[in-house]
Amino acid sequence: MTDNTKKPRRQRTWSAFGDVKRRPSEYEIVTHGTNWTTRQGRKAPLEQNPSSPANLWFRTYRDGSPLSVEDWESFRDPDKMTYRQYVAVQNEQETKVRGVLDQYADSNADARLHPRWRSVLARLFTPTRYPLHGLQQIHAYFGYMAPSAYITNAATFAAADVLRRVSLVAYRTRELQMAWPEEGFATGEREIWENDAAWQPARKAVENALVTYDWAEAFTAVNLVLLPSLDDLLLRQLREIAHANGDDLTWLLMSFLQVDSKRRDRWSGALAKFAVTEGPGNASVLQGWIDQWSPLADAAVEGLAHVLAAAPEHPHRVMDMVDAARRARAELIDQIGLAQPDTAAG
């Protein structure tokens, strides 16, 4: 007698993706389901008492976040970045940076910088390693807390980007100190960060973000509001004005760093748009956070714009700089389908 019972189809190696009709990409294979704190059937995120402080933290600030999606594993980074690809991309970037640094060091270009421009660098550029360290910590935090490895990996690469930026600022600071040892480079930045009036709104914004425990709000505050605003001033606008003031080295370095900034904007905008599409009510949650953090971002930009406005060449009005930063942030928020709050000064 013939057995006509249909045998179950043999599952393939990538069956964790469900009944898919295609082979997953390398990016998906090395990323999917690798966040062990979100494994199926878990009693708690961590292998300890479900009521332990660490498990309660995850339950409160990740699982209980008002930003909710049924399946965070469906999110994809638009760049599909893996660790292997990230190392290759940044190795190429660092080769270019090293060549530029060597070229300008040999020409002794810093010795020709205008005194007022050196003052701008001392107050605006070299102190940035302090807020950047804080922003790196926030990326590490919400990356660790995120509900999917697709988010964790993107945030981890972003944290590495910020650390690269800190290292580059530190290297440039040392160069300026060697060229102008009496002007406070490498020795005066902490005092500026803690006490210079121009930096205090930015300091307030970063320190408030450091104690924002909900993973999604921390992500929104930094990647959708603070960094898009500050990067427009401290990367794009500073880059243009550095070039006008004969500081071609800073101009080139800012160009390299903008590549990292734009990649962060791409995946951050895609994640926010994914949340809005997949979760009812997520648009209002994100909009509320954007409305809350935008005034802090604008105040931070305005304080620092007063320093950049003191550049001897190619001067800009302070409020024009603030408006430009707001427009840069609005471009990202518009892509998500949300609204830029009206925080412009009169």
CSV table of C-alpha atoms in Angstrom, one decimal:
chain,number,residue,atom,x,y,z
A,1,MET,CA,0.0,0.0,0.0
A,2,THR,CA,1.3,3.4,-1.0
A,3,ASP,CA,1.8,5.9,1.7
A,4,ASN,CA,0.6,9.2,0.3
A,5,THR,CA,1.2,11.2,3.5
A,6,LYS,CA,3.0,14.4,2.6
A,7,LYS,CA,6.3,14.7,4.3
A,8,PRO,CA,7.1,18.1,5.9
A,9,ARG,CA,9.4,20.2,3.9
A,10,ARG,CA,12.9,20.1,5.2
A,11,GLN,CA,13.8,23.4,6.8
A,12,ARG,CA,16.8,25.3,5.5
A,13,THR,CA,19.6,26.8,7.6
A,14,TRP,CA,17.8,30.2,7.5
A,15,SER,CA,14.5,28.9,8.9
A,16,ALA,CA,14.7,31.5,11.7
A,17,PHE,CA,13.5,34.0,9.1
A,18,GLY,CA,10.2,32.0,8.6
A,19,ASP,CA,9.0,30.5,5.4
A,20,VAL,CA,11.0,32.8,3.1
A,21,LYS,CA,11.4,32.3,-0.6
A,22,ARG,CA,14.9,33.7,-0.9
A,23,ARG,CA,18.2,33.2,0.7
A,24,PRO,CA,18.8,36.0,3.3
A,25,SER,CA,21.6,38.4,2.6
A,26,GLU,CA,24.9,38.4,4.5
A,27,TYR,CA,23.7,41.4,6.4
A,28,GLU,CA,20.6,39.5,7.6
A,29,ILE,CA,22.4,36.3,8.3
A,30,VAL,CA,24.9,37.9,10.7
A,31,THR,CA,22.3,40.2,12.3
A,32,HIS,CA,18.9,38.4,12.6
A,33,GLY,CA,17.9,37.1,16.0
A,34,THR,CA,21.3,37.8,17.6
A,35,ASN,CA,19.9,39.9,20.4
A,36,TRP,CA,19.7,37.2,23.1
A,37,THR,CA,17.7,39.4,25.5
A,38,THR,CA,14.7,39.3,23.2
A,39,ARG,CA,14.8,35.5,22.5
A,40,GLN,CA,11.4,33.7,22.3
A,41,GLY,CA,10.1,32.0,25.4
A,42,ARG,CA,12.2,34.1,27.7
A,43,LYS,CA,11.0,34.7,31.2
A,44,ALA,CA,13.2,37.8,31.5
A,45,PRO,CA,15.7,39.6,29.3
A,46,LEU,CA,18.7,38.4,31.4
A,47,GLU,CA,19.4,35.0,33.0
A,48,GLN,CA,18.7,36.0,36.5
A,49,ASN,CA,15.7,36.6,38.8
A,50,PRO,CA,13.0,38.3,36.7
A,51,SER,CA,12.5,40.9,39.4
A,52,SER,CA,16.3,41.7,39.6
A,53,PRO,CA,17.1,45.4,39.0
A,54,ALA,CA,18.7,44.7,35.6
A,55,ASN,CA,15.6,42.8,34.4
A,56,LEU,CA,13.2,45.5,35.7
A,57,TRP,CA,15.3,48.1,33.9
A,58,PHE,CA,14.9,46.3,30.6
A,59,ARG,CA,11.2,45.7,31.2
A,60,THR,CA,10.6,49.4,32.1
A,61,TYR,CA,12.8,51.3,29.6
A,62,ARG,CA,12.7,48.9,26.6
A,63,ASP,CA,9.8,46.5,26.8
A,64,GLY,CA,7.6,49.2,28.4
A,65,SER,CA,8.6,52.0,26.0
A,66,PRO,CA,5.7,53.9,24.6
A,67,LEU,CA,7.3,53.4,21.2
A,68,SER,CA,6.1,49.9,20.3
A,69,VAL,CA,6.3,47.7,17.2
A,70,GLU,CA,5.1,44.1,17.0
A,71,ASP,CA,8.2,42.9,15.2
A,72,TRP,CA,11.3,45.0,15.5
A,73,GLU,CA,13.3,42.3,13.7
A,74,SER,CA,11.6,43.5,10.4
A,75,PHE,CA,13.6,46.8,10.5
A,76,ARG,CA,16.6,47.0,8.1
A,77,ASP,CA,19.4,49.5,8.0
A,78,PRO,CA,19.3,51.2,4.5
A,79,ASP,CA,23.1,50.7,4.2
A,80,LYS,CA,22.9,47.0,5.3
A,81,MET,CA,26.1,47.6,7.2
A,82,THR,CA,27.9,44.6,8.7
A,83,TYR,CA,31.0,44.7,10.8
A,84,ARG,CA,33.2,43.5,7.9
A,85,GLN,CA,31.8,46.3,5.7
A,86,TYR,CA,32.1,48.9,8.4
A,87,VAL,CA,35.8,48.1,9.0
A,88,ALA,CA,36.5,48.2,5.3
A,89,VAL,CA,34.8,51.5,4.8
A,90,GLN,CA,36.4,53.2,7.8
A,91,ASN,CA,39.8,51.8,6.9
A,92,GLU,CA,39.6,53.6,3.5
A,93,GLN,CA,38.4,56.8,5.2
A,94,GLU,CA,41.3,56.7,7.7
A,95,THR,CA,43.8,56.2,5.0
A,96,LYS,CA,42.5,59.4,3.4
A,97,VAL,CA,42.6,61.2,6.7
A,98,ARG,CA,46.1,60.1,7.5
A,99,GLY,CA,47.3,61.4,4.1
A,100,VAL,CA,45.7,64.8,4.6
A,101,LEU,CA,47.1,65.1,8.1
A,102,ASP,CA,50.6,64.3,7.0
A,103,GLN,CA,50.4,66.7,4.0
A,104,TYR,CA,49.3,69.7,6.1
A,105,ALA,CA,51.7,68.9,8.9
A,106,ASP,CA,54.6,69.0,6.5
A,107,SER,CA,53.5,72.4,5.1
A,108,ASN,CA,53.2,73.9,8.6
A,109,ALA,CA,49.8,75.3,7.6
A,110,ASP,CA,48.6,76.0,11.2
A,111,ALA,CA,51.3,78.6,11.7
A,112,ARG,CA,49.5,80.8,9.1
A,113,LEU,CA,46.1,80.8,10.8
A,114,HIS,CA,44.5,84.2,11.7
A,115,PRO,CA,44.5,84.9,15.4
A,116,ARG,CA,40.7,85.4,15.5
A,117,TRP,CA,40.2,82.1,13.7
A,118,ARG,CA,42.5,80.4,16.2
A,119,SER,CA,40.2,81.8,18.9
A,120,VAL,CA,37.2,80.3,17.2
A,121,LEU,CA,38.9,76.9,17.0
A,122,ALA,CA,39.9,77.1,20.7
A,123,ARG,CA,36.4,77.9,21.9
A,124,LEU,CA,34.3,75.9,19.4
A,125,PHE,CA,36.2,73.1,17.7
A,126,THR,CA,38.7,71.6,20.2
A,127,PRO,CA,36.2,71.5,23.2
A,128,THR,CA,33.8,69.2,21.2
A,129,ARG,CA,35.5,66.1,22.5
A,130,TYR,CA,33.6,66.6,25.7
A,131,PRO,CA,30.0,66.6,24.3
A,132,LEU,CA,31.1,63.9,21.8
A,133,HIS,CA,32.1,61.6,24.6
A,134,GLY,CA,28.6,62.0,26.1
A,135,LEU,CA,26.9,61.4,22.8
A,136,GLN,CA,29.0,58.2,22.3
A,137,GLN,CA,27.8,56.9,25.7
A,138,ILE,CA,24.2,57.6,24.7
A,139,HIS,CA,24.6,55.6,21.5
A,140,ALA,CA,26.1,52.7,23.4
A,141,TYR,CA,23.2,52.8,25.9
A,142,PHE,CA,20.3,52.8,23.5
A,143,GLY,CA,22.1,50.4,21.2
A,144,TYR,CA,22.5,47.9,24.1
A,145,MET,CA,18.9,48.5,25.2
A,146,ALA,CA,17.4,48.3,21.7
A,147,PRO,CA,14.8,45.5,21.0
A,148,SER,CA,16.6,44.2,17.9
A,149,ALA,CA,20.1,43.5,16.8
A,150,TYR,CA,19.3,45.4,13.6
A,151,ILE,CA,19.1,48.5,15.7
A,152,THR,CA,21.9,47.5,18.1
A,153,ASN,CA,24.4,47.1,15.3
A,154,ALA,CA,23.5,50.4,13.6
A,155,ALA,CA,23.8,52.2,17.0
A,156,THR,CA,27.1,50.5,17.7
A,157,PHE,CA,28.6,51.6,14.4
A,158,ALA,CA,27.3,55.1,15.2
A,159,ALA,CA,29.0,55.0,18.6
A,160,ALA,CA,32.3,54.0,16.9
A,161,ASP,CA,31.8,56.9,14.4
A,162,VAL,CA,31.6,59.3,17.4
A,163,LEU,CA,34.7,57.8,19.0
A,164,ARG,CA,36.5,58.2,15.7
A,165,ARG,CA,35.5,61.9,15.7
A,166,VAL,CA,36.7,62.3,19.3
A,167,SER,CA,40.1,60.9,18.2
A,168,LEU,CA,40.3,63.1,15.2
A,169,VAL,CA,39.5,66.2,17.3
A,170,ALA,CA,42.1,65.2,19.8
A,171,TYR,CA,44.7,64.8,17.1
A,172,ARG,CA,43.9,68.1,15.6
A,173,THR,CA,44.0,69.7,19.1
A,174,ARG,CA,47.5,68.5,19.6
A,175,GLU,CA,48.6,69.9,16.3
A,176,LEU,CA,47.2,73.3,17.2
A,177,GLN,CA,48.9,73.1,20.6
A,178,MET,CA,52.3,72.4,19.0
A,179,ALA,CA,51.8,75.4,16.6
A,180,TRP,CA,50.5,77.7,19.2
A,181,PRO,CA,51.5,76.5,22.7
A,182,GLU,CA,50.4,79.6,24.6
A,183,GLU,CA,46.8,79.7,23.3
A,184,GLY,CA,45.2,77.1,25.6
A,185,PHE,CA,44.9,74.3,23.0
A,186,ALA,CA,44.7,70.9,24.8
A,187,THR,CA,44.7,72.6,28.2
A,188,GLY,CA,41.7,74.9,28.3
A,189,GLU,CA,38.9,72.9,26.8
A,190,ARG,CA,37.4,71.5,30.1
A,191,GLU,CA,37.1,75.0,31.5
A,192,ILE,CA,35.4,76.1,28.3
A,193,TRP,CA,33.0,73.1,28.3
A,194,GLU,CA,32.1,73.6,32.0
A,195,ASN,CA,31.9,77.4,32.3
A,196,ASP,CA,31.9,79.2,28.9
A,197,ALA,CA,28.3,80.6,28.5
A,198,ALA,CA,28.3,79.7,24.8
A,199,TRP,CA,28.6,76.0,25.7
A,200,GLN,CA,26.1,75.7,28.6
A,201,PRO,CA,22.9,75.1,26.5
A,202,ALA,CA,24.7,72.3,24.6
A,203,ARG,CA,26.0,70.9,27.9
A,204,LYS,CA,22.5,71.0,29.3
A,205,ALA,CA,21.1,69.1,26.3
A,206,VAL,CA,23.8,66.4,26.4
A,207,GLU,CA,23.5,65.9,30.1
A,208,ASN,CA,19.7,65.7,29.9
A,209,ALA,CA,20.1,63.1,27.2
A,210,LEU,CA,22.5,61.1,29.3
A,211,VAL,CA,19.8,60.6,31.9
A,212,THR,CA,17.0,59.7,29.4
A,213,TYR,CA,16.4,56.1,30.2
A,214,ASP,CA,13.8,55.1,27.7
A,215,TRP,CA,15.8,53.7,24.8
A,216,ALA,CA,13.5,55.1,22.1
A,217,GLU,CA,13.4,58.6,23.7
A,218,ALA,CA,17.2,58.6,24.0
A,219,PHE,CA,17.4,57.6,20.3
A,220,THR,CA,15.0,60.3,19.3
A,221,ALA,CA,16.6,63.0,21.4
A,222,VAL,CA,20.1,62.4,20.0
A,223,ASN,CA,19.7,61.0,16.5
A,224,LEU,CA,16.6,62.9,15.4
A,225,VAL,CA,17.0,66.2,17.2
A,226,LEU,CA,20.3,67.1,18.8
A,227,LEU,CA,22.9,65.6,16.4
A,228,PRO,CA,21.2,66.7,13.2
A,229,SER,CA,21.0,70.2,14.6
A,230,LEU,CA,24.5,70.4,16.1
A,231,ASP,CA,26.2,68.6,13.2
A,232,ASP,CA,24.8,71.2,10.8
A,233,LEU,CA,26.7,73.9,12.8
A,234,LEU,CA,29.7,72.0,13.9
A,235,LEU,CA,30.3,70.1,10.7
A,236,ARG,CA,28.7,71.7,7.7
A,237,GLN,CA,28.8,75.4,8.7
A,238,LEU,CA,32.1,75.2,10.5
A,239,ARG,CA,33.5,73.4,7.4
A,240,GLU,CA,32.4,76.2,5.1
A,241,ILE,CA,33.7,79.0,7.4
A,242,ALA,CA,37.0,77.2,8.0
A,243,HIS,CA,37.6,77.1,4.2
A,244,ALA,CA,36.9,80.9,4.0
A,245,ASN,CA,39.4,81.5,6.8
A,246,GLY,CA,42.2,79.6,5.1
A,247,ASP,CA,42.0,76.5,7.4
A,248,ASP,CA,41.8,73.9,4.6
A,249,LEU,CA,42.8,71.1,7.0
A,250,THR,CA,39.7,71.6,9.2
A,251,TRP,CA,37.6,72.0,6.1
A,252,LEU,CA,38.8,68.6,4.7
A,253,LEU,CA,38.4,66.8,8.1
A,254,MET,CA,34.9,68.0,8.5
A,255,SER,CA,34.1,66.7,5.0
A,256,PHE,CA,35.3,63.2,6.0
A,257,LEU,CA,33.2,63.3,9.2
A,258,GLN,CA,30.1,64.4,7.4
A,259,VAL,CA,30.1,61.0,5.7
A,260,ASP,CA,29.5,59.3,9.1
A,261,SER,CA,26.9,61.9,10.0
A,262,LYS,CA,24.9,61.3,6.8
A,263,ARG,CA,25.0,57.5,7.3
A,264,ARG,CA,23.6,58.0,10.9
A,265,ASP,CA,20.8,60.2,9.5
A,266,ARG,CA,19.9,57.5,6.9
A,267,TRP,CA,19.4,54.6,9.4
A,268,SER,CA,17.9,56.8,12.1
A,269,GLY,CA,15.3,58.3,9.7
A,270,ALA,CA,14.5,54.8,8.4
A,271,LEU,CA,14.0,53.4,11.9
A,272,ALA,CA,11.7,56.3,12.9
A,273,LYS,CA,9.7,55.9,9.7
A,274,PHE,CA,9.5,52.1,10.3
A,275,ALA,CA,8.1,52.7,13.8
A,276,VAL,CA,5.5,55.2,12.4
A,277,THR,CA,4.4,52.7,9.7
A,278,GLU,CA,4.3,49.6,11.9
A,279,GLY,CA,2.9,50.9,15.2
A,280,PRO,CA,-0.4,52.7,15.7
A,281,GLY,CA,0.2,55.7,17.9
A,282,ASN,CA,4.0,55.8,17.3
A,283,ALA,CA,3.8,59.0,15.3
A,284,SER,CA,2.3,60.9,18.3
A,285,VAL,CA,4.9,59.4,20.6
A,286,LEU,CA,7.8,60.5,18.4
A,287,GLN,CA,6.3,63.9,17.7
A,288,GLY,CA,6.0,64.5,21.4
A,289,TRP,CA,9.6,63.8,22.0
A,290,ILE,CA,10.7,65.9,19.0
A,291,ASP,CA,8.6,68.8,20.3
A,292,GLN,CA,10.2,68.4,23.8
A,293,TRP,CA,13.9,68.2,22.6
A,294,SER,CA,13.8,70.7,19.7
A,295,PRO,CA,14.0,73.8,22.0
A,296,LEU,CA,17.1,72.4,23.7
A,297,ALA,CA,18.7,71.7,20.4
A,298,ASP,CA,18.0,75.3,19.1
A,299,ALA,CA,19.3,76.8,22.3
A,300,ALA,CA,22.5,74.7,22.0
A,301,VAL,CA,23.0,75.8,18.4
A,302,GLU,CA,22.4,79.4,19.2
A,303,GLY,CA,24.9,79.5,22.0
A,304,LEU,CA,27.6,78.0,19.8
A,305,ALA,CA,26.6,80.2,16.8
A,306,HIS,CA,27.7,83.2,18.7
A,307,VAL,CA,31.3,81.8,18.7
A,308,LEU,CA,31.3,80.9,15.0
A,309,ALA,CA,29.9,84.3,14.1
A,310,ALA,CA,33.2,85.8,15.4
A,311,ALA,CA,35.2,84.3,12.5
A,312,PRO,CA,37.1,87.0,10.7
A,313,GLU,CA,36.1,85.9,7.2
A,314,HIS,CA,32.7,84.9,5.8
A,315,PRO,CA,30.7,86.0,8.8
A,316,HIS,CA,27.1,84.9,9.3
A,317,ARG,CA,24.2,86.3,11.4
A,318,VAL,CA,23.6,84.1,14.5
A,319,MET,CA,20.0,83.5,13.8
A,320,ASP,CA,20.7,82.6,10.2
A,321,MET,CA,23.0,79.8,11.5
A,322,VAL,CA,20.2,78.7,13.9
A,323,ASP,CA,17.7,78.7,11.1
A,324,ALA,CA,20.0,76.6,8.9
A,325,ALA,CA,20.4,74.0,11.7
A,326,ARG,CA,16.6,73.9,12.1
A,327,ARG,CA,16.2,73.3,8.4
A,328,ALA,CA,18.7,70.5,8.5
A,329,ARG,CA,16.8,68.8,11.3
A,330,ALA,CA,13.4,69.5,9.5
A,331,GLU,CA,14.6,67.7,6.4
A,332,LEU,CA,15.2,64.5,8.5
A,333,ILE,CA,11.9,64.9,10.4
A,334,ASP,CA,9.9,65.5,7.1
A,335,GLN,CA,11.2,62.2,5.7
A,336,ILE,CA,9.7,60.4,8.7
A,337,GLY,CA,6.3,62.1,8.0
A,338,LEU,CA,6.4,64.2,11.2
A,339,ALA,CA,6.4,68.0,11.8
A,340,GLN,CA,9.1,70.3,12.8
A,341,PRO,CA,7.9,72.3,15.9
A,342,ASP,CA,7.9,76.0,15.6
A,343,THR,CA,10.7,77.0,18.0
A,344,ALA,CA,12.2,79.8,15.9
A,345,ALA,CA,13.0,83.0,17.8
A,346,GLY,CA,11.3,86.1,16.8
